[in-house]
PDB file of C-alpha atoms in Angstrom:
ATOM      1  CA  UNK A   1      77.285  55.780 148.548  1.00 67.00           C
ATOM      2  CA  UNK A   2      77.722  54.177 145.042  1.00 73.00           C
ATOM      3  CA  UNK A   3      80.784  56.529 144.623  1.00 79.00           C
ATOM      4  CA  UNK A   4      82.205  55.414 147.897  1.00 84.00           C
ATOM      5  CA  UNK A   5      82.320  51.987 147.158  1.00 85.00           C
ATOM      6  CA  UNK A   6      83.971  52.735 143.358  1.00 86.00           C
ATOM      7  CA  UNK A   7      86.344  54.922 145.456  1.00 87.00           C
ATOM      8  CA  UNK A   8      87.212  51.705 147.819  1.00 89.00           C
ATOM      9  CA  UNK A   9      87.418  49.341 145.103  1.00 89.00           C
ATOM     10  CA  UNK A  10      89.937  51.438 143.480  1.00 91.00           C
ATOM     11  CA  UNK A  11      92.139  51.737 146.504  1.00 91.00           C
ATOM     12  CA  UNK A  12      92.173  48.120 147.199  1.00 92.00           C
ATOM     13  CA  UNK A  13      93.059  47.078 143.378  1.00 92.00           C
ATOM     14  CA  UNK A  14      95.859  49.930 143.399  1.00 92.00           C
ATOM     15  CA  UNK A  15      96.632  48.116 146.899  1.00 93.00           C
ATOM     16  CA  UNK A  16      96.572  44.442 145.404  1.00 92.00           C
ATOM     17  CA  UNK A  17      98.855  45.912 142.600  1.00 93.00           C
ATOM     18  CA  UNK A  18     101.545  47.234 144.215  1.00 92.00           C
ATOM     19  CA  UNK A  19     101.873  44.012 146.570  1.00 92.00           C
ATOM     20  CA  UNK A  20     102.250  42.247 143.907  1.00 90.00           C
ATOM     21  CA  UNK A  21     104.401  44.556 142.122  1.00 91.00           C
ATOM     22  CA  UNK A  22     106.535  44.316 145.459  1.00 91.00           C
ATOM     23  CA  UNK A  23     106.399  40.639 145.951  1.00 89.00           C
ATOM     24  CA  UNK A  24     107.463  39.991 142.413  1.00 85.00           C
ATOM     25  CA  UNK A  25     110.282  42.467 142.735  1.00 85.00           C
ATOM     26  CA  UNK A  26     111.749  40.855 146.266  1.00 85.00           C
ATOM     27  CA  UNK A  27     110.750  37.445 144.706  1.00 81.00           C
ATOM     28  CA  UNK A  28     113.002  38.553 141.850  1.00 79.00           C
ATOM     29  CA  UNK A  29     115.686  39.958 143.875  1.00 79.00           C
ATOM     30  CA  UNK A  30     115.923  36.772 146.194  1.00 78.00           C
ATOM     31  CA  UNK A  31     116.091  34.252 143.005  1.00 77.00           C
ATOM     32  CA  UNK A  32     118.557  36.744 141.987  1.00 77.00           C
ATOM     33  CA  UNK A  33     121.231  37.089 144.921  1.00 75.00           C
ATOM     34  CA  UNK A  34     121.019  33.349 145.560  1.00 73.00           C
ATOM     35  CA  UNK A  35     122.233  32.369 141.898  1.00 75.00           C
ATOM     36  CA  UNK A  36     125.058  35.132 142.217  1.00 74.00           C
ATOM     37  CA  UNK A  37     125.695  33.755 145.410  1.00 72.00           C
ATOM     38  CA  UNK A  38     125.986  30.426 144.181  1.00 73.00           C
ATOM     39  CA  UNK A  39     127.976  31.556 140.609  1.00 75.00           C
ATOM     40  CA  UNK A  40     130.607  33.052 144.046  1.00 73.00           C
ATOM     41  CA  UNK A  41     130.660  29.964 145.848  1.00 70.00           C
ATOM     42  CA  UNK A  42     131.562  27.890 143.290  1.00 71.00           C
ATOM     43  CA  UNK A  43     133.943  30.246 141.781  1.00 76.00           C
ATOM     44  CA  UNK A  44     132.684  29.910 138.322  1.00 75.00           C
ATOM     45  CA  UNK A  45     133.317  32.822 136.104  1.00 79.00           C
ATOM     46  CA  UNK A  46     137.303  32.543 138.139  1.00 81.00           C
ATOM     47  CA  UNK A  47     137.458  28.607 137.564  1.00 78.00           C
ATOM     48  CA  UNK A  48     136.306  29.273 133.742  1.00 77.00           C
ATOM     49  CA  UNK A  49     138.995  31.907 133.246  1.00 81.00           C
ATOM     50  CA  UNK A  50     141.490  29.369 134.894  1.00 82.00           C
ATOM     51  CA  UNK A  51     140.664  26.673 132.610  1.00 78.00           C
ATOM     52  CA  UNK A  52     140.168  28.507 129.566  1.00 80.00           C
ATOM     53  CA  UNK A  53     143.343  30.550 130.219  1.00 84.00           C
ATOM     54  CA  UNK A  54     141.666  34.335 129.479  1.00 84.00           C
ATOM     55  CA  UNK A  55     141.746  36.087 132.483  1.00 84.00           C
ATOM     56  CA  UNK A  56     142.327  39.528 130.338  1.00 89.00           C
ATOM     57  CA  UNK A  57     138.238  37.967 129.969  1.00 86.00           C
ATOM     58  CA  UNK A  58     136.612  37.761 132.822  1.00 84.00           C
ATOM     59  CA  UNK A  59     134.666  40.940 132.282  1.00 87.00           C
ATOM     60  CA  UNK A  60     133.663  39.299 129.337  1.00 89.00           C
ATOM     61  CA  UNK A  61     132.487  35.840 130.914  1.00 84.00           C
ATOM     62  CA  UNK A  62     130.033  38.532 133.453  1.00 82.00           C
ATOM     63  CA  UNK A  63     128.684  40.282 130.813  1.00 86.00           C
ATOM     64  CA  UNK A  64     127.642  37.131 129.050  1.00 85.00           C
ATOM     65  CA  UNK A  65     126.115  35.694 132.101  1.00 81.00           C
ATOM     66  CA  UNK A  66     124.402  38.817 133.528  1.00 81.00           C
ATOM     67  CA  UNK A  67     122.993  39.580 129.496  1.00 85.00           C
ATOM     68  CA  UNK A  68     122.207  36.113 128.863  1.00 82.00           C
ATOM     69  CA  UNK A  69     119.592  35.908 132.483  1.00 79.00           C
ATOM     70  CA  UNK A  70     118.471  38.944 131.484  1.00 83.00           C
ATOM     71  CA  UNK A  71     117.473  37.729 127.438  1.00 85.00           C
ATOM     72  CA  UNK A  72     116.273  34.430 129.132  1.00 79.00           C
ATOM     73  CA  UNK A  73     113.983  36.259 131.472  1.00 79.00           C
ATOM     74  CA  UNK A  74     112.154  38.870 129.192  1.00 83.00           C
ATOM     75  CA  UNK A  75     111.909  35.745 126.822  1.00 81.00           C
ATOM     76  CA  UNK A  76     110.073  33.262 129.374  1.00 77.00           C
ATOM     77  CA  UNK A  77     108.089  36.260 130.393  1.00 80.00           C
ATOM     78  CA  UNK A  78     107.073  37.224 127.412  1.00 84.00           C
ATOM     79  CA  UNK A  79     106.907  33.675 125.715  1.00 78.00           C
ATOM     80  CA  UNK A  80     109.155  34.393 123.106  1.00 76.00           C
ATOM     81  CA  UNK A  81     108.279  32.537 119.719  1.00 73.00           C
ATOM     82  CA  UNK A  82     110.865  31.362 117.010  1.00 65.00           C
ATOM     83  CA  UNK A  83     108.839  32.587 113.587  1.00 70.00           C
ATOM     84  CA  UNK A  84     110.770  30.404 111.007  1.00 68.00           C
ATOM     85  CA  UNK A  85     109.736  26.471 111.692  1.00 69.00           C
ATOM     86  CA  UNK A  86     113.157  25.622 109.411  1.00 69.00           C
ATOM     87  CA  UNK A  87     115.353  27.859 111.945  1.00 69.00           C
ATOM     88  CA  UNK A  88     113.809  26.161 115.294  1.00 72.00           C
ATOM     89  CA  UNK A  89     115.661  23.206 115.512  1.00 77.00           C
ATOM     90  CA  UNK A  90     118.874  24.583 114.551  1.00 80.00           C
ATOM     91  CA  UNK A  91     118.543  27.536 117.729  1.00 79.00           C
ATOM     92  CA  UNK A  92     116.826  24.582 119.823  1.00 77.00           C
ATOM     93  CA  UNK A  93     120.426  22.417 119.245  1.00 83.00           C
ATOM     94  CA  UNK A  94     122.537  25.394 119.814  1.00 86.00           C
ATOM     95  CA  UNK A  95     120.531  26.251 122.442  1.00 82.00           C
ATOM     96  CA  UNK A  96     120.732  22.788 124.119  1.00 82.00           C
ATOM     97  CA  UNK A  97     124.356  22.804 123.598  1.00 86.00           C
ATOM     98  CA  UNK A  98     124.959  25.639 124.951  1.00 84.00           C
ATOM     99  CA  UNK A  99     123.055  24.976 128.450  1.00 83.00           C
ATOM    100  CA  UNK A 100     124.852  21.216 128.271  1.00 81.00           C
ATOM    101  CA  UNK A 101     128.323  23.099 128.139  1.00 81.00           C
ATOM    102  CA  UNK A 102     126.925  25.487 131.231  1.00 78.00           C
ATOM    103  CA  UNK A 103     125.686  22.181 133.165  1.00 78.00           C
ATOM    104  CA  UNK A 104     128.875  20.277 132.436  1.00 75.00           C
ATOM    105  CA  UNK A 105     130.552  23.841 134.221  1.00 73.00           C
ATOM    106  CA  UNK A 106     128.525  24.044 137.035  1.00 72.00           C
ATOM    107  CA  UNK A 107     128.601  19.833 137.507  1.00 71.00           C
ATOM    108  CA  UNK A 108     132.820  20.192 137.234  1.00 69.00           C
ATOM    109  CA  UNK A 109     132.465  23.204 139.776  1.00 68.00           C
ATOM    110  CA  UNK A 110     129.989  21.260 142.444  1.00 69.00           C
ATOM    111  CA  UNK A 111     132.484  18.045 142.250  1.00 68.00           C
ATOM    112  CA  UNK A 112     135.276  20.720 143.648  1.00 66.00           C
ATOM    113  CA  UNK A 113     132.302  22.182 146.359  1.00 65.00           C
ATOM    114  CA  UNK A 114     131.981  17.760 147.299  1.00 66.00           C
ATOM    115  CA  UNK A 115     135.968  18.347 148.580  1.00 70.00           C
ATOM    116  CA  UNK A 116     134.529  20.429 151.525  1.00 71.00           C
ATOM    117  CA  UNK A 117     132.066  17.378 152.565  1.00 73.00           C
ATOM    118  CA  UNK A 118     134.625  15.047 154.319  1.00 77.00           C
ATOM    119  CA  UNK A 119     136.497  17.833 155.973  1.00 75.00           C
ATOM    120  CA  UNK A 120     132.612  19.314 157.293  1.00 73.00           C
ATOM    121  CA  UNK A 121     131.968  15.750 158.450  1.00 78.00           C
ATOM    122  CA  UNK A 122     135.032  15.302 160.470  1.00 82.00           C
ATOM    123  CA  UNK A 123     134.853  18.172 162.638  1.00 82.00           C
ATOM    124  CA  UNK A 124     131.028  17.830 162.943  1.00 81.00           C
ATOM    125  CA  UNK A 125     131.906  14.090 163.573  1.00 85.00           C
ATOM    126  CA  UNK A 126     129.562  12.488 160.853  1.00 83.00           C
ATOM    127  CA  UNK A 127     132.432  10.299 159.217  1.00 82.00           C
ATOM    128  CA  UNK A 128     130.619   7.108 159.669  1.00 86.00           C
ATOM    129  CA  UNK A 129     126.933   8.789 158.385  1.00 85.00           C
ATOM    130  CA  UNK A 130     129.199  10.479 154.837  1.00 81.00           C
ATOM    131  CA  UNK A 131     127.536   7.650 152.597  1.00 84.00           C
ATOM    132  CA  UNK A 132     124.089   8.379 153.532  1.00 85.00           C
ATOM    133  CA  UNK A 133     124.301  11.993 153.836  1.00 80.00           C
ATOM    134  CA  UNK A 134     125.541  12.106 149.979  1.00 79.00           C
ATOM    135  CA  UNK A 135     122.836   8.995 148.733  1.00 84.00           C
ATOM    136  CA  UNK A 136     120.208  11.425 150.221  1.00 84.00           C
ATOM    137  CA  UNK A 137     121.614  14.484 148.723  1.00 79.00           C
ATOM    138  CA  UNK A 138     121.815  12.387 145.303  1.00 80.00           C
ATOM    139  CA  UNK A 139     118.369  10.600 145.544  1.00 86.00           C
ATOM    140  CA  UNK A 140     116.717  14.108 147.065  1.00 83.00           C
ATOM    141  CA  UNK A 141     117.361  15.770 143.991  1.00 81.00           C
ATOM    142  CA  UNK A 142     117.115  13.047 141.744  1.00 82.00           C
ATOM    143  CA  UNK A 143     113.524  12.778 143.199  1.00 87.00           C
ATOM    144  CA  UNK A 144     112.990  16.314 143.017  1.00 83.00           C
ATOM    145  CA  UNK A 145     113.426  16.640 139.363  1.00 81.00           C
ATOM    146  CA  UNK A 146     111.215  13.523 138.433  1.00 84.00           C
ATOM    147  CA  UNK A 147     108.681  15.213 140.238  1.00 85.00           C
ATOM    148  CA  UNK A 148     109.511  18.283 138.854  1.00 82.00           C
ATOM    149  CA  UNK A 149     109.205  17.026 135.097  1.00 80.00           C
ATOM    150  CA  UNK A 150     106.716  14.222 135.324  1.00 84.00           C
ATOM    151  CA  UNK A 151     104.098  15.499 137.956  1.00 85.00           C
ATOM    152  CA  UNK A 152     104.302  18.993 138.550  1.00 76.00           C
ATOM    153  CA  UNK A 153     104.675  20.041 134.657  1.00 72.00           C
TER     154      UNK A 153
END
């Protein structure tokens, strides 16, 4: 009977391990088509080529992206740790200025996605409601990333 119940315990912790192994996996794979959904919306990698004049580069500006989520990831997983103190805040600035220069991108490339809103609200025939539709997209993610940083961390 004892053996049984091992036997059954077993099962159900190989059963709890692959759904999580599977929920982390579609979890990952979600997470992951929406951002390259969203880096195809907005045309990014294109509208950097554009403006940096290097399309022979655009293989270049993918690989950088697709390495650089992959680095980021094993390093968050992992909790990567910078060993020499003297070295951190020299990475943490180059670090921070390279995510600025990415935000500033991505900020530059949702200001061309706010074109679409006017045409969207005439043939939906919202014109009159375009002020509050953007305050609440503005204030609904201001508020979400107060919460995010001051509550929920």
């Amino acid at each position: 009977m004892i053996g049984l119940r091992n036997k059954v315990i077993r099962v159900i912790d190989a059963l709890v391990i692959f759904s999580n192994l599977f929920i982390g996996l579609a979890g990952g794979i979600a997470v992951g088509g929406g951002l390259v959904a969203l880096f195809i919306v907005l045309d990014i990698i294109p509208r950097l080529a554009q403006l940096t004049r290097s399309y022979d580069k655009v293989h270049w500006f993918e690989g950088a992206m697709v390495c650089g989520s992959l680095y980021w990831t094993v390093a968050d997983f992992w909790d990567f740790k910078f060993g020499i103190s003297w070295l951190t805040p020299i990475l943490s600035g180059s670090i921070g200025l390279l995510h600025g220069l990415f935000i500033g991108l991505l900020a530059a490339a949702l200001t061309e996605v706010l074109n679409v809103l006017p045409i969207l609200a005439k043939r939906l025939g919202i014109v009159r409601y375009m002020f509050g539709l953007l305050m609440a997209m503005v204030l609904g993610k201001v508020s979400g990333s107060l919460f995010d940083w001051l509550i929920y961390h």
